[in-house]
Amino acid sequence: RKTGIAHSRFTHGNVFVTITDFEGNARAQASAGMCGFKGSHRDSKFAANAVAEQAARGAAQLGMKAVEVRLKGGFGVGKRKYLLRGFKQGGLTVLKIRDVTAIPFNGCRPPKKRRV
């Protein structure tokens, strides 16, 4: 198939992208550390762009033309924009964008009442 799914995960210190087919088999992957970024530079917009571009080039070499993007992690809206731009620069078309960030249903247990 010519389409796949790009799973992208933003953490506090890194950006990860894995491109899979619809059966779940990984076809290409990249992270900011793999792209040569060190320290706090791994958490930048420029790193997100480079990661997406490297993963997209790897998938395009295998014959992939388009991807559905699934974004996980809410650390910076700007990084998401640069990530999508990187897929286009890498030679892939973005068909869908979906946010799959986990949202807690009832949250953590609140702290005990303060006794004075």
Coordinates of N, CA and C in Angstrom, one line a residue:
R1 N 0.8 -1.2 0.0 CA 0.0 0.0 0.0 C 0.9 1.2 0.0
K2 N 0.3 2.3 -0.5 CA 1.1 3.5 -0.6 C 0.9 4.5 0.6
T3 N 0.0 4.1 1.5 CA -0.3 5.0 2.6 C 0.1 4.2 3.9
G4 N 0.3 5.0 5.0 CA 0.7 4.5 6.3 C 0.2 5.4 7.4
I5 N 0.7 5.1 8.6 CA 0.4 5.8 9.8 C 1.6 6.3 10.4
A6 N 1.7 7.6 10.7 CA 2.9 8.2 11.3 C 2.5 8.5 12.8
H7 N 3.1 7.7 13.7 CA 2.9 7.9 15.1 C 4.0 8.8 15.6
S8 N 3.6 10.0 16.1 CA 4.6 10.9 16.6 C 4.3 11.2 18.1
R9 N 5.4 11.2 18.9 CA 5.2 11.3 20.3 C 6.2 12.4 20.8
F10 N 5.6 13.4 21.5 CA 6.4 14.5 22.1 C 6.5 14.3 23.5
T11 N 7.8 14.3 24.0 CA 8.0 14.2 25.5 C 8.6 15.5 25.9
H12 N 9.0 15.6 27.2 CA 9.6 16.9 27.7 C 11.0 17.1 27.1
G13 N 11.6 16.0 26.6 CA 13.0 16.2 26.2 C 13.3 15.6 24.8
N14 N 12.3 15.1 24.1 CA 12.6 14.5 22.8 C 11.4 14.4 22.0
V15 N 11.6 14.1 20.7 CA 10.5 13.9 19.7 C 10.7 12.6 19.0
F16 N 9.7 11.7 19.0 CA 9.9 10.4 18.3 C 8.8 10.3 17.2
V17 N 9.2 9.7 16.1 CA 8.3 9.4 15.0 C 8.5 8.0 14.5
T18 N 7.4 7.2 14.4 CA 7.5 5.9 13.8 C 6.4 5.8 12.7
I19 N 6.8 5.4 11.5 CA 5.9 5.3 10.4 C 5.6 3.8 10.2
T20 N 4.3 3.4 10.3 CA 4.0 2.0 10.2 C 3.0 1.9 9.0
D21 N 2.8 0.6 8.6 CA 1.7 0.3 7.6 C 0.5 0.1 8.5
F22 N -0.6 -0.2 7.8 CA -1.9 -0.4 8.5 C -2.0 -1.7 9.3
E23 N -1.1 -2.6 9.1 CA -1.0 -3.8 9.9 C -0.2 -3.6 11.2
G24 N 0.5 -2.5 11.3 CA 1.2 -2.1 12.5 C 2.7 -2.4 12.4
N25 N 3.2 -2.8 11.2 CA 4.6 -3.1 11.0 C 5.4 -1.8 10.8
A26 N 6.4 -1.6 11.6 CA 7.2 -0.4 11.5 C 8.0 -0.4 10.2
R27 N 7.9 0.7 9.5 CA 8.6 0.9 8.2 C 9.8 1.9 8.3
A28 N 9.6 2.9 9.1 CA 10.7 3.9 9.3 C 10.5 4.6 10.7
Q29 N 11.6 5.0 11.2 CA 11.5 5.6 12.5 C 12.7 6.6 12.7
A30 N 12.5 7.6 13.5 CA 13.5 8.6 13.8 C 13.2 9.3 15.1
S31 N 14.2 9.8 15.7 CA 14.0 10.6 17.0 C 15.0 11.8 16.9
A32 N 14.8 12.7 17.8 CA 15.7 13.9 17.7 C 17.2 13.5 18.1
G33 N 17.3 12.5 18.9 CA 18.7 12.0 19.3 C 19.3 11.4 18.1
M34 N 18.5 10.6 17.3 CA 19.1 10.0 16.1 C 19.5 11.0 15.0
C35 N 18.8 12.1 15.0 CA 19.1 13.2 14.0 C 20.4 14.0 14.4
G36 N 20.9 13.7 15.6 CA 22.1 14.4 16.0 C 22.0 15.6 17.0
F37 N 20.8 15.8 17.5 CA 20.5 16.8 18.4 C 20.9 16.4 19.8
K38 N 21.5 17.2 20.6 CA 21.9 16.9 22.0 C 21.3 17.8 23.0
G39 N 21.0 17.3 24.2 CA 20.5 18.1 25.3 C 19.2 18.8 25.0
S40 N 19.1 20.0 25.4 CA 17.8 20.7 25.2 C 17.4 21.0 23.8
H41 N 18.4 20.9 22.9 CA 18.1 21.1 21.5 C 17.1 20.0 20.9
R42 N 17.1 18.9 21.6 CA 16.2 17.8 21.1 C 14.7 18.2 21.3
D43 N 14.5 19.2 22.1 CA 13.1 19.6 22.4 C 12.7 20.8 21.6
S44 N 13.3 21.1 20.5 CA 13.0 22.3 19.8 C 12.1 22.0 18.5
K45 N 11.6 23.1 18.0 CA 10.8 23.0 16.8 C 11.7 22.5 15.6
F46 N 12.9 23.0 15.5 CA 13.8 22.6 14.4 C 14.1 21.1 14.5
A47 N 14.2 20.6 15.7 CA 14.4 19.1 15.9 C 13.2 18.3 15.4
A48 N 12.0 18.8 15.7 CA 10.7 18.2 15.3 C 10.7 18.1 13.7
N49 N 11.1 19.2 13.1 CA 11.1 19.3 11.6 C 12.1 18.2 11.1
A50 N 13.3 18.2 11.6 CA 14.3 17.3 11.1 C 13.9 15.8 11.3
V51 N 13.3 15.5 12.5 CA 12.8 14.1 12.8 C 11.8 13.7 11.8
A52 N 10.8 14.5 11.5 CA 9.7 14.2 10.6 C 10.3 14.0 9.2
E53 N 11.2 14.9 8.8 CA 11.8 14.8 7.5 C 12.6 13.5 7.3
Q54 N 13.4 13.1 8.3 CA 14.2 11.9 8.2 C 13.3 10.7 8.1
A55 N 12.3 10.6 8.9 CA 11.4 9.5 8.9 C 10.6 9.4 7.6
A56 N 10.2 10.6 7.1 CA 9.5 10.6 5.8 C 10.3 10.1 4.7
R57 N 11.6 10.5 4.7 CA 12.5 10.1 3.6 C 12.7 8.6 3.6
G58 N 12.8 8.0 4.8 CA 12.9 6.6 4.9 C 11.7 5.8 4.4
A59 N 10.5 6.4 4.7 CA 9.3 5.7 4.3 C 9.1 5.9 2.8
A60 N 9.5 7.1 2.2 CA 9.3 7.4 0.8 C 10.2 6.4 0.0
Q61 N 11.4 6.1 0.5 CA 12.3 5.1 -0.2 C 11.6 3.8 -0.3
L62 N 10.7 3.4 0.6 CA 10.0 2.1 0.6 C 8.8 2.2 -0.2
G63 N 8.5 3.3 -0.9 CA 7.3 3.5 -1.8 C 6.1 4.1 -1.2
M64 N 6.2 4.6 0.0 CA 5.0 5.2 0.7 C 4.9 6.6 0.1
K65 N 3.6 7.0 -0.1 CA 3.3 8.3 -0.7 C 2.6 9.2 0.3
A66 N 1.8 8.7 1.2 CA 0.9 9.5 2.1 C 0.8 8.9 3.4
V67 N 0.6 9.7 4.5 CA 0.4 9.2 5.8 C -0.7 9.8 6.6
E68 N -1.3 9.1 7.5 CA -2.2 9.7 8.5 C -1.3 10.0 9.7
V69 N -1.4 11.1 10.3 CA -0.5 11.5 11.4 C -1.3 11.4 12.7
R70 N -0.7 10.7 13.7 CA -1.3 10.6 15.0 C -0.4 11.2 16.0
L71 N -0.8 12.3 16.6 CA 0.0 13.1 17.5 C -0.3 12.7 19.0
K72 N 0.8 12.5 19.8 CA 0.6 12.2 21.2 C 1.5 13.1 22.0
G73 N 1.0 13.7 23.0 CA 1.8 14.6 23.8 C 1.5 16.1 23.5
G74 N 1.2 16.9 24.5 CA 0.8 18.2 24.2 C 1.9 19.3 24.6
F75 N 3.1 19.0 24.2 CA 4.2 19.9 24.6 C 4.5 20.8 23.4
G76 N 3.7 21.9 23.3 CA 4.1 22.9 22.3 C 3.3 22.7 21.0
V77 N 2.4 23.6 20.7 CA 1.6 23.6 19.4 C 2.6 23.9 18.3
G78 N 3.6 24.7 18.5 CA 4.5 25.1 17.4 C 5.3 23.9 16.9
K79 N 5.6 23.0 17.8 CA 6.4 21.8 17.3 C 5.5 20.9 16.5
R80 N 4.2 20.9 16.7 CA 3.3 20.0 15.9 C 3.3 20.6 14.5
K81 N 3.3 21.9 14.3 CA 3.2 22.6 13.0 C 4.5 22.3 12.3
Y82 N 5.6 22.3 12.9 CA 6.9 22.1 12.3 C 7.1 20.6 11.9
L83 N 6.5 19.7 12.7 CA 6.5 18.3 12.4 C 5.7 18.0 11.1
L84 N 4.6 18.6 11.0 CA 3.8 18.4 9.8 C 4.5 19.0 8.5
R85 N 5.2 20.1 8.7 CA 5.9 20.7 7.6 C 7.1 19.7 7.2
G86 N 7.7 19.1 8.2 CA 8.8 18.1 7.9 C 8.3 16.9 7.1
F87 N 7.1 16.4 7.3 CA 6.6 15.3 6.5 C 6.5 15.8 5.0
K88 N 6.1 17.0 4.8 CA 5.9 17.5 3.4 C 7.3 17.6 2.8
Q89 N 8.3 18.1 3.5 CA 9.6 18.3 3.0 C 10.3 17.0 2.7
G90 N 9.9 16.0 3.5 CA 10.4 14.6 3.3 C 9.8 13.9 2.1
G91 N 8.8 14.4 1.5 CA 8.2 13.8 0.4 C 6.9 13.0 0.6
L92 N 6.2 13.2 1.8 CA 5.0 12.5 2.0 C 3.8 13.5 2.1
T93 N 2.6 13.1 1.7 CA 1.4 13.9 1.8 C 0.7 13.5 3.1
V94 N 0.2 14.5 3.8 CA -0.5 14.3 5.1 C -2.0 14.2 4.7
L95 N -2.6 13.0 5.0 CA -4.0 12.8 4.7 C -4.9 13.3 5.9
K96 N -4.5 12.8 7.1 CA -5.3 13.1 8.3 C -4.4 13.5 9.4
I97 N -4.9 14.3 10.3 CA -4.2 14.6 11.5 C -5.1 14.3 12.7
R98 N -4.6 13.5 13.6 CA -5.4 13.0 14.7 C -4.6 13.1 16.0
D99 N -5.3 13.7 17.0 CA -4.6 13.8 18.4 C -5.1 12.6 19.2
V100 N -4.1 11.8 19.6 CA -4.4 10.6 20.4 C -3.8 10.8 21.8
T101 N -3.6 12.0 22.3 CA -3.0 12.2 23.7 C -4.0 11.7 24.7
A102 N -3.5 10.9 25.6 CA -4.3 10.3 26.7 C -4.8 11.4 27.6
I103 N -6.1 11.4 28.0 CA -6.6 12.3 28.9 C -7.2 11.5 30.1
P104 N -6.7 11.9 31.3 CA -7.2 11.1 32.5 C -8.7 11.3 32.7
F105 N -9.4 10.2 33.0 CA -10.8 10.2 33.2 C -11.2 11.0 34.5
N106 N -10.6 10.5 35.6 CA -11.0 11.2 36.8 C -9.8 11.8 37.5
G107 N -8.7 11.7 36.9 CA -7.5 12.4 37.5 C -6.9 11.7 38.7
C108 N -5.9 12.3 39.3 CA -5.2 11.8 40.5 C -6.1 12.0 41.7
R109 N -5.8 11.2 42.7 CA -6.5 11.4 44.0 C -6.0 12.7 44.6
P110 N -6.9 13.6 45.1 CA -6.4 14.9 45.7 C -5.7 14.7 47.0
P111 N -4.9 15.6 47.4 CA -4.1 15.5 48.7 C -5.1 15.5 49.9
K112 N -4.6 15.0 51.0 CA -5.4 15.0 52.2 C -5.7 16.4 52.7
K113 N -6.8 16.6 53.4 CA -7.1 18.0 53.9 C -6.0 18.4 54.9
R114 N -5.7 19.7 54.9 CA -4.7 20.2 55.8 C -5.3 20.4 57.2
R115 N -4.5 19.9 58.2 CA -5.0 20.1 59.5 C -4.1 21.1 60.3
V116 N -4.7 22.1 60.8 CA -3.9 23.1 61.5 C -4.1 23.1 63.0

